[in-house]
PDB file of C-alpha atoms in Angstrom:
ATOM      1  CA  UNK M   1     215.452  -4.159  18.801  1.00  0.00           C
ATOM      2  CA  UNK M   2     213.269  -3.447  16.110  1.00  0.00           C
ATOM      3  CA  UNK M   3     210.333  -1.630  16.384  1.00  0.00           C
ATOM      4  CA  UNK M   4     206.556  -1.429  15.196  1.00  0.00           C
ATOM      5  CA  UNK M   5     204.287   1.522  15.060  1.00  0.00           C
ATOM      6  CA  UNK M   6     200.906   2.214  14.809  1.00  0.00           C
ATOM      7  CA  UNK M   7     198.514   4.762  14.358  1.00  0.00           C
ATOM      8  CA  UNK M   8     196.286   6.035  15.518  1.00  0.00           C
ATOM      9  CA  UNK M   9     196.535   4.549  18.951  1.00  0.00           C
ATOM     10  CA  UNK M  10     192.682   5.308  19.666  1.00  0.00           C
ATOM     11  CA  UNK M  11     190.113   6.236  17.337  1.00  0.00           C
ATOM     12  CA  UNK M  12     186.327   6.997  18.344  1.00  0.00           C
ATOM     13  CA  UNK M  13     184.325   7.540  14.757  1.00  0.00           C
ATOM     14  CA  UNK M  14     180.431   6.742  14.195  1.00  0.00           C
ATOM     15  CA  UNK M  15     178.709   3.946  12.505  1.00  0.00           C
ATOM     16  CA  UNK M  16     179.246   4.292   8.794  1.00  0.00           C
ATOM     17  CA  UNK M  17     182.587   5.940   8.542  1.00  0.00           C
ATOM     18  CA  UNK M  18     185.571   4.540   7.263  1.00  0.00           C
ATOM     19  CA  UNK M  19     188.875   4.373   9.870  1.00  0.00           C
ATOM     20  CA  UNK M  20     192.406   3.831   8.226  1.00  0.00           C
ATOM     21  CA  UNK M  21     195.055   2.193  10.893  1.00  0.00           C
ATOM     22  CA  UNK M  22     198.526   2.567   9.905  1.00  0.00           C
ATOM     23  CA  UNK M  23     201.474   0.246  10.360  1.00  0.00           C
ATOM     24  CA  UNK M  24     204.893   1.409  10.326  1.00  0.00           C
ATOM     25  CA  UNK M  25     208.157  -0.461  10.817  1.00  0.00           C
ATOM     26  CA  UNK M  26     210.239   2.113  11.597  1.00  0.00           C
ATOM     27  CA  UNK M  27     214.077   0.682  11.571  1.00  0.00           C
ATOM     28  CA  UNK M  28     213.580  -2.239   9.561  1.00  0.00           C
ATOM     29  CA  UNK M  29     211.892  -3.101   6.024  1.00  0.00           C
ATOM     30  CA  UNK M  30     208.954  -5.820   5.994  1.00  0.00           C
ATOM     31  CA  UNK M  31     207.580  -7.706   3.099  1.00  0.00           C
ATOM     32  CA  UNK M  32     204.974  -9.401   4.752  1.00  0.00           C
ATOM     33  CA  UNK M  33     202.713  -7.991   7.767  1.00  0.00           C
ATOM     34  CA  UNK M  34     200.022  -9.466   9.767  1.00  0.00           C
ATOM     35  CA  UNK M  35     196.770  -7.725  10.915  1.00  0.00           C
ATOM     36  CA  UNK M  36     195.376  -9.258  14.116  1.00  0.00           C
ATOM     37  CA  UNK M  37     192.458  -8.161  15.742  1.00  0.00           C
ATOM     38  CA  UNK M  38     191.709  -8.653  19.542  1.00  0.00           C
ATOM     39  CA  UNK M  39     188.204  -8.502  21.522  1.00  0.00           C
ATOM     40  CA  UNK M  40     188.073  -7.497  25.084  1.00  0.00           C
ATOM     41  CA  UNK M  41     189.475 -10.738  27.420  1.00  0.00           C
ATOM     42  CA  UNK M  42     190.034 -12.456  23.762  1.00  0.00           C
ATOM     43  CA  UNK M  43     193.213 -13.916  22.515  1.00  0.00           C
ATOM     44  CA  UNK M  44     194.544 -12.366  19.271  1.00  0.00           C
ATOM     45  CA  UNK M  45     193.056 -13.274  16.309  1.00  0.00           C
ATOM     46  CA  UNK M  46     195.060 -13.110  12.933  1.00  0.00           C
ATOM     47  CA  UNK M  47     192.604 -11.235   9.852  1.00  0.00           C
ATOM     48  CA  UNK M  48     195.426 -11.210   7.335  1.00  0.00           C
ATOM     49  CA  UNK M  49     198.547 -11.025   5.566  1.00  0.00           C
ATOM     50  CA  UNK M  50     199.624  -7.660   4.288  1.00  0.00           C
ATOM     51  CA  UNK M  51     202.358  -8.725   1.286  1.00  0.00           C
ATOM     52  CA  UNK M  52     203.823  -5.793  -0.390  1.00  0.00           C
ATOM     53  CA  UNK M  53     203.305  -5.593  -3.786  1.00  0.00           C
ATOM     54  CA  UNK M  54     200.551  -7.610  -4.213  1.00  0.00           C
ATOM     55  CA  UNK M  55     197.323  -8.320  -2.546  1.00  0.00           C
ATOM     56  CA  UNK M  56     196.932  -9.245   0.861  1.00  0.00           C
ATOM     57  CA  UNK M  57     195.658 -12.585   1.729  1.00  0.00           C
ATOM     58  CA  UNK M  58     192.430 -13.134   4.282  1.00  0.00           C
ATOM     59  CA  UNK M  59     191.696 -15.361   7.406  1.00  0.00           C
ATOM     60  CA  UNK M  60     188.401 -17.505   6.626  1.00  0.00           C
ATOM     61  CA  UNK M  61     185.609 -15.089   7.446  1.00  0.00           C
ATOM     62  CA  UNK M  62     187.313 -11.935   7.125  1.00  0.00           C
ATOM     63  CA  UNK M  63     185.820  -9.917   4.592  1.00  0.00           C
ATOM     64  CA  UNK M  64     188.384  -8.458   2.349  1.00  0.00           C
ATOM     65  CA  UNK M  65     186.177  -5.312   1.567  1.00  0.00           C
ATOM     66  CA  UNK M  66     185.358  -4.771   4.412  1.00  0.00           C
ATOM     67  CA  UNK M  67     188.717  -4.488   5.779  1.00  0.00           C
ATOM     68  CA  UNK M  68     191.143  -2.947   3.237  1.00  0.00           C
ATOM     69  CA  UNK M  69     195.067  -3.448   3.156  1.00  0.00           C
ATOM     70  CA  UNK M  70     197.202  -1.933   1.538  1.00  0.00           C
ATOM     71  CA  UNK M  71     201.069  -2.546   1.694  1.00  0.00           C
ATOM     72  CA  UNK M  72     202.453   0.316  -0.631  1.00  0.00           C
ATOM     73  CA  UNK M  73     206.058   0.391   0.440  1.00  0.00           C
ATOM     74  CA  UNK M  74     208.527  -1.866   2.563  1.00  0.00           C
ATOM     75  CA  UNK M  75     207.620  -0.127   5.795  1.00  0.00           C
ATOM     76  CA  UNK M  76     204.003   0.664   5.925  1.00  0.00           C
ATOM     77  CA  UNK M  77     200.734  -1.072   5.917  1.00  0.00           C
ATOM     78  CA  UNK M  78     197.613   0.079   5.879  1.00  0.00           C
ATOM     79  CA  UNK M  79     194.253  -0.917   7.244  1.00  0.00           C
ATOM     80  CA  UNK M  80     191.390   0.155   6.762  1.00  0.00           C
ATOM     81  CA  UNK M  81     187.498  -0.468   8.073  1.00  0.00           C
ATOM     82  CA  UNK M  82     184.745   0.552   5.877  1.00  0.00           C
ATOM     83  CA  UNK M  83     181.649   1.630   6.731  1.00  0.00           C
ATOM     84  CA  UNK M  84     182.589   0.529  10.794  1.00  0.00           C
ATOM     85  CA  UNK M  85     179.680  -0.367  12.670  1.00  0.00           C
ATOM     86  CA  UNK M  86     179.861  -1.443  16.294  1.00  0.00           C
ATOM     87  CA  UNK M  87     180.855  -4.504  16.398  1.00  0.00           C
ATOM     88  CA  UNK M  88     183.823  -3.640  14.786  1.00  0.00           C
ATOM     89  CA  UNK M  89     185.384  -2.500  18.384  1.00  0.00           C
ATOM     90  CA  UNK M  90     188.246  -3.994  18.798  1.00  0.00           C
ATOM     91  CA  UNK M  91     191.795  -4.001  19.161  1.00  0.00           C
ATOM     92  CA  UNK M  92     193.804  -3.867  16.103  1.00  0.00           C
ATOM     93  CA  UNK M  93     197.422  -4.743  16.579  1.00  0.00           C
ATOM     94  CA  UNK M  94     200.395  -5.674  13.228  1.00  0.00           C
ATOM     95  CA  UNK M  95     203.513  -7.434  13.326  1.00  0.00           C
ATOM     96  CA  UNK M  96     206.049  -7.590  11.143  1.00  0.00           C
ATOM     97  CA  UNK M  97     208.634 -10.142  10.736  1.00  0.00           C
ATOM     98  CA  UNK M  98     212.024  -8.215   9.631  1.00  0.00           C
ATOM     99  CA  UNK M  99     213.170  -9.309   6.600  1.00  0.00           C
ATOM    100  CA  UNK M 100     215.865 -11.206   6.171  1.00  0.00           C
ATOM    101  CA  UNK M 101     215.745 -10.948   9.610  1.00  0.00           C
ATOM    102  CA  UNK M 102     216.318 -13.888  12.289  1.00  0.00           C
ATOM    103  CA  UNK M 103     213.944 -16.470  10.990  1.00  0.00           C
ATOM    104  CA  UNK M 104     210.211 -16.396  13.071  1.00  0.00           C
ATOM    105  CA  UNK M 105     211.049 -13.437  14.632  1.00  0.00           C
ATOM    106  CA  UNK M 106     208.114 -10.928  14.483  1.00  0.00           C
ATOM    107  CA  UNK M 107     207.759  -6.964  15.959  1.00  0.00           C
ATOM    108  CA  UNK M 108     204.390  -6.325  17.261  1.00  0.00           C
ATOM    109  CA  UNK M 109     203.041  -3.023  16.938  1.00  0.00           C
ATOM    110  CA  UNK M 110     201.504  -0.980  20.063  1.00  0.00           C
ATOM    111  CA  UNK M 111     197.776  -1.282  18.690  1.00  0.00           C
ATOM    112  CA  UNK M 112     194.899   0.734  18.067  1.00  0.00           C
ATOM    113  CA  UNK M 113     191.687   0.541  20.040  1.00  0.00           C
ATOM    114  CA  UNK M 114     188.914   1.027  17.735  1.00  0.00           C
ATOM    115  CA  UNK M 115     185.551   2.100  19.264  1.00  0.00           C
ATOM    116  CA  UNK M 116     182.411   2.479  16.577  1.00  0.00           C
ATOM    117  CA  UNK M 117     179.365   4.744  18.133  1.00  0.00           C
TER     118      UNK M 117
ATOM    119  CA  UNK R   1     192.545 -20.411  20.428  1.00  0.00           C
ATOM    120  CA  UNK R   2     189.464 -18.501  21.772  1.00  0.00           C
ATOM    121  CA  UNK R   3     189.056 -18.884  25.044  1.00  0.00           C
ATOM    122  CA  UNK R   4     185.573 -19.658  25.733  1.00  0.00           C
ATOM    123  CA  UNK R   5     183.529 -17.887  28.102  1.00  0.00           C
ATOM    124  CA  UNK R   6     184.061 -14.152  29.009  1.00  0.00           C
ATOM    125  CA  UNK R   7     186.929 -13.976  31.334  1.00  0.00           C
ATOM    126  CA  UNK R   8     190.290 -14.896  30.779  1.00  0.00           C
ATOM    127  CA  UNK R   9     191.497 -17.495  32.935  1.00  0.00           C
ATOM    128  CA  UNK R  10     193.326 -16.269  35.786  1.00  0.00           C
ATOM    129  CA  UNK R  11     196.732 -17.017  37.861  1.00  0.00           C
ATOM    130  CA  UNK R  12     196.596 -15.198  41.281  1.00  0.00           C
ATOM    131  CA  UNK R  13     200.191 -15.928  43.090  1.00  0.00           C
ATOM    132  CA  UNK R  14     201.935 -14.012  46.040  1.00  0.00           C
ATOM    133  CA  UNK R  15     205.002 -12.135  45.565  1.00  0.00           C
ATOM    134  CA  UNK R  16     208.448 -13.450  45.200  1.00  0.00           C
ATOM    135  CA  UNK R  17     206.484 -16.920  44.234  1.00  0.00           C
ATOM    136  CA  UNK R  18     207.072 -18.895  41.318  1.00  0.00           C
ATOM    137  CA  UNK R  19     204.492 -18.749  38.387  1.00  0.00           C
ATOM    138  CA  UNK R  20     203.587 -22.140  35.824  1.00  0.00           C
ATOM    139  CA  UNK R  21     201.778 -20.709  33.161  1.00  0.00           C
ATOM    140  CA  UNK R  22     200.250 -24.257  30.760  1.00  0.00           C
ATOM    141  CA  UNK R  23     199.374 -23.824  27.352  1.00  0.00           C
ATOM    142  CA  UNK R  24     197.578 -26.708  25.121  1.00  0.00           C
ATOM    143  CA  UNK R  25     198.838 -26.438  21.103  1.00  0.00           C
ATOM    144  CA  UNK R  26     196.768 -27.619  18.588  1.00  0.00           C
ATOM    145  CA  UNK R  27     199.007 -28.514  15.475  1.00  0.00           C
ATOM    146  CA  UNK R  28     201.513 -31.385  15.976  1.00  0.00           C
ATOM    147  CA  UNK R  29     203.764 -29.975  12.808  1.00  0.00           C
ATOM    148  CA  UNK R  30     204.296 -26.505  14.542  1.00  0.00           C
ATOM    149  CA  UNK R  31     208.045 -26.355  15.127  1.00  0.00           C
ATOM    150  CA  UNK R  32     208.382 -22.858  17.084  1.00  0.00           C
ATOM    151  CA  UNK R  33     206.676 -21.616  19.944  1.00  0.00           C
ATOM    152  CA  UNK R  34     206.543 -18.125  21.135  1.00  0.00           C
ATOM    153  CA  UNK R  35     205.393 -17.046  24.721  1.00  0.00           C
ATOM    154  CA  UNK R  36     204.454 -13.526  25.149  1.00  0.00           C
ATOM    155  CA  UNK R  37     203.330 -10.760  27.771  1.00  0.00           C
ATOM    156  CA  UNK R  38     200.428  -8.222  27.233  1.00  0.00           C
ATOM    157  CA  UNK R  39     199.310  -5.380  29.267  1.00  0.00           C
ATOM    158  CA  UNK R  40     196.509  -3.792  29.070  1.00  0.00           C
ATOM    159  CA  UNK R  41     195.920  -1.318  26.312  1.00  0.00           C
ATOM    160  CA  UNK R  42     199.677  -2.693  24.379  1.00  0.00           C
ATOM    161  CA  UNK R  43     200.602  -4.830  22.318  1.00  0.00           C
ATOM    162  CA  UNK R  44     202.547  -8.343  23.144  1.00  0.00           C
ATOM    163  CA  UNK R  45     206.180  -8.319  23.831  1.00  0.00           C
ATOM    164  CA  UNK R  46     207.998 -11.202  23.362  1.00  0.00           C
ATOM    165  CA  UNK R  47     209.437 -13.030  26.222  1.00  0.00           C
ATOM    166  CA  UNK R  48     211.057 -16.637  25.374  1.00  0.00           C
ATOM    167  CA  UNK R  49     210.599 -18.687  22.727  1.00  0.00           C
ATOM    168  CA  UNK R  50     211.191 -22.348  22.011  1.00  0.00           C
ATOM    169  CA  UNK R  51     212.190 -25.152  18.615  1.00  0.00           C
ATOM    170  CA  UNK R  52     210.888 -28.316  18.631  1.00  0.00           C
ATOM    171  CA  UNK R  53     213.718 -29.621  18.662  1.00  0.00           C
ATOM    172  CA  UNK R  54     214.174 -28.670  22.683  1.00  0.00           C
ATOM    173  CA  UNK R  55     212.191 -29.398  25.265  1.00  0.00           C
ATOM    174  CA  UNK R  56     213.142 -26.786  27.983  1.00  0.00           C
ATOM    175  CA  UNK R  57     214.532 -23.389  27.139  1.00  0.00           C
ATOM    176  CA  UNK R  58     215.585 -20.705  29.853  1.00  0.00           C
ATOM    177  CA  UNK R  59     216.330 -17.193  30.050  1.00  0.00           C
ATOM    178  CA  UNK R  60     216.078 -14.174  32.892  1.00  0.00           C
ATOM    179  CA  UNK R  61     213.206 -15.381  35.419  1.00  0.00           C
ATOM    180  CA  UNK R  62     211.836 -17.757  32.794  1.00  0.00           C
ATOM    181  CA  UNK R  63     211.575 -21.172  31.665  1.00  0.00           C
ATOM    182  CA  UNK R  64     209.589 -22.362  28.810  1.00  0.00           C
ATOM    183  CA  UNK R  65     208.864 -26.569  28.794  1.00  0.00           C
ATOM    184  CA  UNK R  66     207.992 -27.807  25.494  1.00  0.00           C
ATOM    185  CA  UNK R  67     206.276 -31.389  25.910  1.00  0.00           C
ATOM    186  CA  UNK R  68     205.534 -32.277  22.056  1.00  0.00           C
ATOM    187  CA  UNK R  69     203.685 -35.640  22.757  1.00  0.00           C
ATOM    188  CA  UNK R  70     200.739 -34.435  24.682  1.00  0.00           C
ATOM    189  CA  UNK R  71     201.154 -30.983  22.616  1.00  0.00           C
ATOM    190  CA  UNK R  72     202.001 -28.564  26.023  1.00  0.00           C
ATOM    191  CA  UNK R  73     203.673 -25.827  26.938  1.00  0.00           C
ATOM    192  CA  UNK R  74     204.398 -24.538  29.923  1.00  0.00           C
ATOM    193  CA  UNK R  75     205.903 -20.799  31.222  1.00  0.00           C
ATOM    194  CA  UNK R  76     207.692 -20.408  34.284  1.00  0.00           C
ATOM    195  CA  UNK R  77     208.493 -17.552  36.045  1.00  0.00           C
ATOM    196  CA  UNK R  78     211.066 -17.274  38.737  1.00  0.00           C
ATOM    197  CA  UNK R  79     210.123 -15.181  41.585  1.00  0.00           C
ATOM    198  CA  UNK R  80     207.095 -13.389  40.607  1.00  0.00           C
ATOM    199  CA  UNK R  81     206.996  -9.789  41.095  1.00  0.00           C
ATOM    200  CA  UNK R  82     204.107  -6.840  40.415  1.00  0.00           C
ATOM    201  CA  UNK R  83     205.604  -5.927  37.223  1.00  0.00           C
ATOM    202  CA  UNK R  84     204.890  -9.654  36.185  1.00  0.00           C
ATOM    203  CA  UNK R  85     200.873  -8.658  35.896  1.00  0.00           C
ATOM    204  CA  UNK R  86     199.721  -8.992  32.491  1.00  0.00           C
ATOM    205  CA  UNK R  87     198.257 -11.616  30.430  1.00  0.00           C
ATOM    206  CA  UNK R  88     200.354 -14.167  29.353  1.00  0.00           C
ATOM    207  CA  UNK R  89     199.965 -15.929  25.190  1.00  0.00           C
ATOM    208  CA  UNK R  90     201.587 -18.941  23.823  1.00  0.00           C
ATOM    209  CA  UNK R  91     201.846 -18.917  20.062  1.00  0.00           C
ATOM    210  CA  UNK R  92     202.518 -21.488  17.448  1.00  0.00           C
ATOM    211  CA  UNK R  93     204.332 -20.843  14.501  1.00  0.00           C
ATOM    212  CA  UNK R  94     203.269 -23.456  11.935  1.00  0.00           C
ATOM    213  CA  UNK R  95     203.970 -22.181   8.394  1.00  0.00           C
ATOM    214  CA  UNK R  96     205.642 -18.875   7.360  1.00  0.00           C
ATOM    215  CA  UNK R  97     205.748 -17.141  10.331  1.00  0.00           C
ATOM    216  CA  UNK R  98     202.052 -17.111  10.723  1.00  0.00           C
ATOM    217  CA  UNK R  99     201.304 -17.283  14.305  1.00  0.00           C
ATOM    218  CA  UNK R 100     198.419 -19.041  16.091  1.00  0.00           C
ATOM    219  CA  UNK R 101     197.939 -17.935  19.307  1.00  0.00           C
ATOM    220  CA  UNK R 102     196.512 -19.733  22.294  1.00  0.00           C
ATOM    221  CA  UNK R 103     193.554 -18.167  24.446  1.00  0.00           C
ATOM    222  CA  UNK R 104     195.667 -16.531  27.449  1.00  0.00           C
ATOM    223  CA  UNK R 105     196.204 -16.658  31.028  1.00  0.00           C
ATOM    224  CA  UNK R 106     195.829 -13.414  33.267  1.00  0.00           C
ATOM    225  CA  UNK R 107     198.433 -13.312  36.216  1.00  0.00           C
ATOM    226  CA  UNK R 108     197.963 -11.407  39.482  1.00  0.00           C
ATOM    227  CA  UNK R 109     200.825 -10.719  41.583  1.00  0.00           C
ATOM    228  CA  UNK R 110     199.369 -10.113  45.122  1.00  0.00           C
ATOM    229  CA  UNK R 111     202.143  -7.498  46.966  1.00  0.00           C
TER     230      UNK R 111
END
C-alpha cells in the first residue's frame, strides 16, 4: 500500500527554537495533507490542511504563525513550530489521501514526538 | 472527540476472547467511518472501514456495526490475541476526507 513518511521521528530542541517536521508521501502524489497533533492518552486532533499550491487552511484555534505549512511539491509537506515552548509537546502525525486515489482513503504517517525543554 | 479525563478508557479481555470496541459519532451527515489501531509511539493503521449505506461490514478477525440512528459504532474482534494491544480510534469522515476522530479505547490482552 501506500506509504507516509515523516521526519524527524523525535526531536528534543529548547524553548524558543523553531522545529520543521517533514511529510513525505513516498509512492504516491498528494494534493491535500492533514496535520494532526496528539497529546499523551489524547485522541488525534486535526490542526490543518496542507493544499499544495496554495495556503493551508487552520482548525479553529490553531495559530497559523505559529505553526507554518508549507506544501511545495506533490509529495512533501512541511511543518513547522516557531518559537516552541513546552506545551507544544506533542505528537505530530500527517496523512495524506492519494490522489485520485480510492475515494476517503488516507496514509498516515509514522509521527514525530516533539518534546520542548 | 477528547476524551475527558487523563486516561484513556480501557478494554482488559483474556486471550483467544472476543473484543466489542463502542464508539459514539457526533455528526448525523458523516457517511464513512474508519476504525483504526495505534501503538504506542506510531501512527494509526487502518483496520476496517464502513458507508452509511451498511450497517455491518467484516473482514479478518473484525467486524465493524454501524447503527446510524443512535449514531454508534461498534469494533469487533474475533479471538483476541497479544498483538491486538493498542488503542483502538473510530473516525468520521464528514466532508472531503477530513477526519474526526473519536476519543479512543485502550485494549489489554491478558496472555
Amino acid at each position: 500500500g501506500a506509504v507516509v513518511s515523516q521526519h524527524p521521528s523525535r526531536v528534543i530542541c529548547k524553548s524558543g527554537t523553531s522545529v520543521k517536521i517533514e511529510c513525505r508521501s513516498l509512492d504516491f502524489q498528494a494534493t491535500t495533507m492533514f496535520w494532526y497533533r496528539q497529546f499523551p492518552k489524547k485522541s488525534l486532533m486535526l490542526m490543518a490542511t496542507s493544499n499544495e499550491g496554495s495556503k493551508a487552511t487552520y482548525e479553529q484555534g490553531v495559530e497559523k504563525d505559529k505553526f507554518l505549512i508549507n506544501h511545495a511539491s506533490l509529495t512533501l509537506s512541511t511543518l513547522t513550530v516557531t518559537s516552541a515552548h513546552p506545551e507544544d509537546s506533542s505528537f505530530y502525525i500527517c496523512s495524506a489521501p492519494q490522489a485520485g486515489g480510492p475515494p476517503d482513503t488516507q496514509y498516515f504517517g509514522p509521527g514525530t514526538r516533539l518534546t520542548v525543554l | 472527540g477528547e476524551s475527558v479525563g487523563l486516561h484513556l478508557p480501557t478494554l482488559s479481555v483474556q486471550e483467544g476472547d472476543n473484543s466489542i470496541i463502542n464508539c459514539a459519532y457526533s455528526n448525523s451527515a458523516s457517511d464513512y467511518f474508519i476504525w483504526y489501531k495505534q501503538e504506542s509511539g506510531k501512527g494509526p493503521q487502518f483496520i476496517i472501514d464502513i458507508r452509511s449505506n451498511m450497517d455491518k461490514r467484516q473482514g479478518q478477525r473484525v467486524t465493524v456495526l454501524l447503527n446510524k440512528t443512535v449514531k454508534h459504532l461498534s469494533l469487533q474482534i474475533a479471538a483476541t490475541q497479544p498483538g491486538d494491544s493498542a488503542v483502538y480510534f473510530c473516525a468520521e469522515n464528514n466532508a472531503g476526507n477530513m477526519l474526526t476522530f473519536g476519543g479512543g479505547t485502550r485494549l489489554m490482552v491478558k496472555p
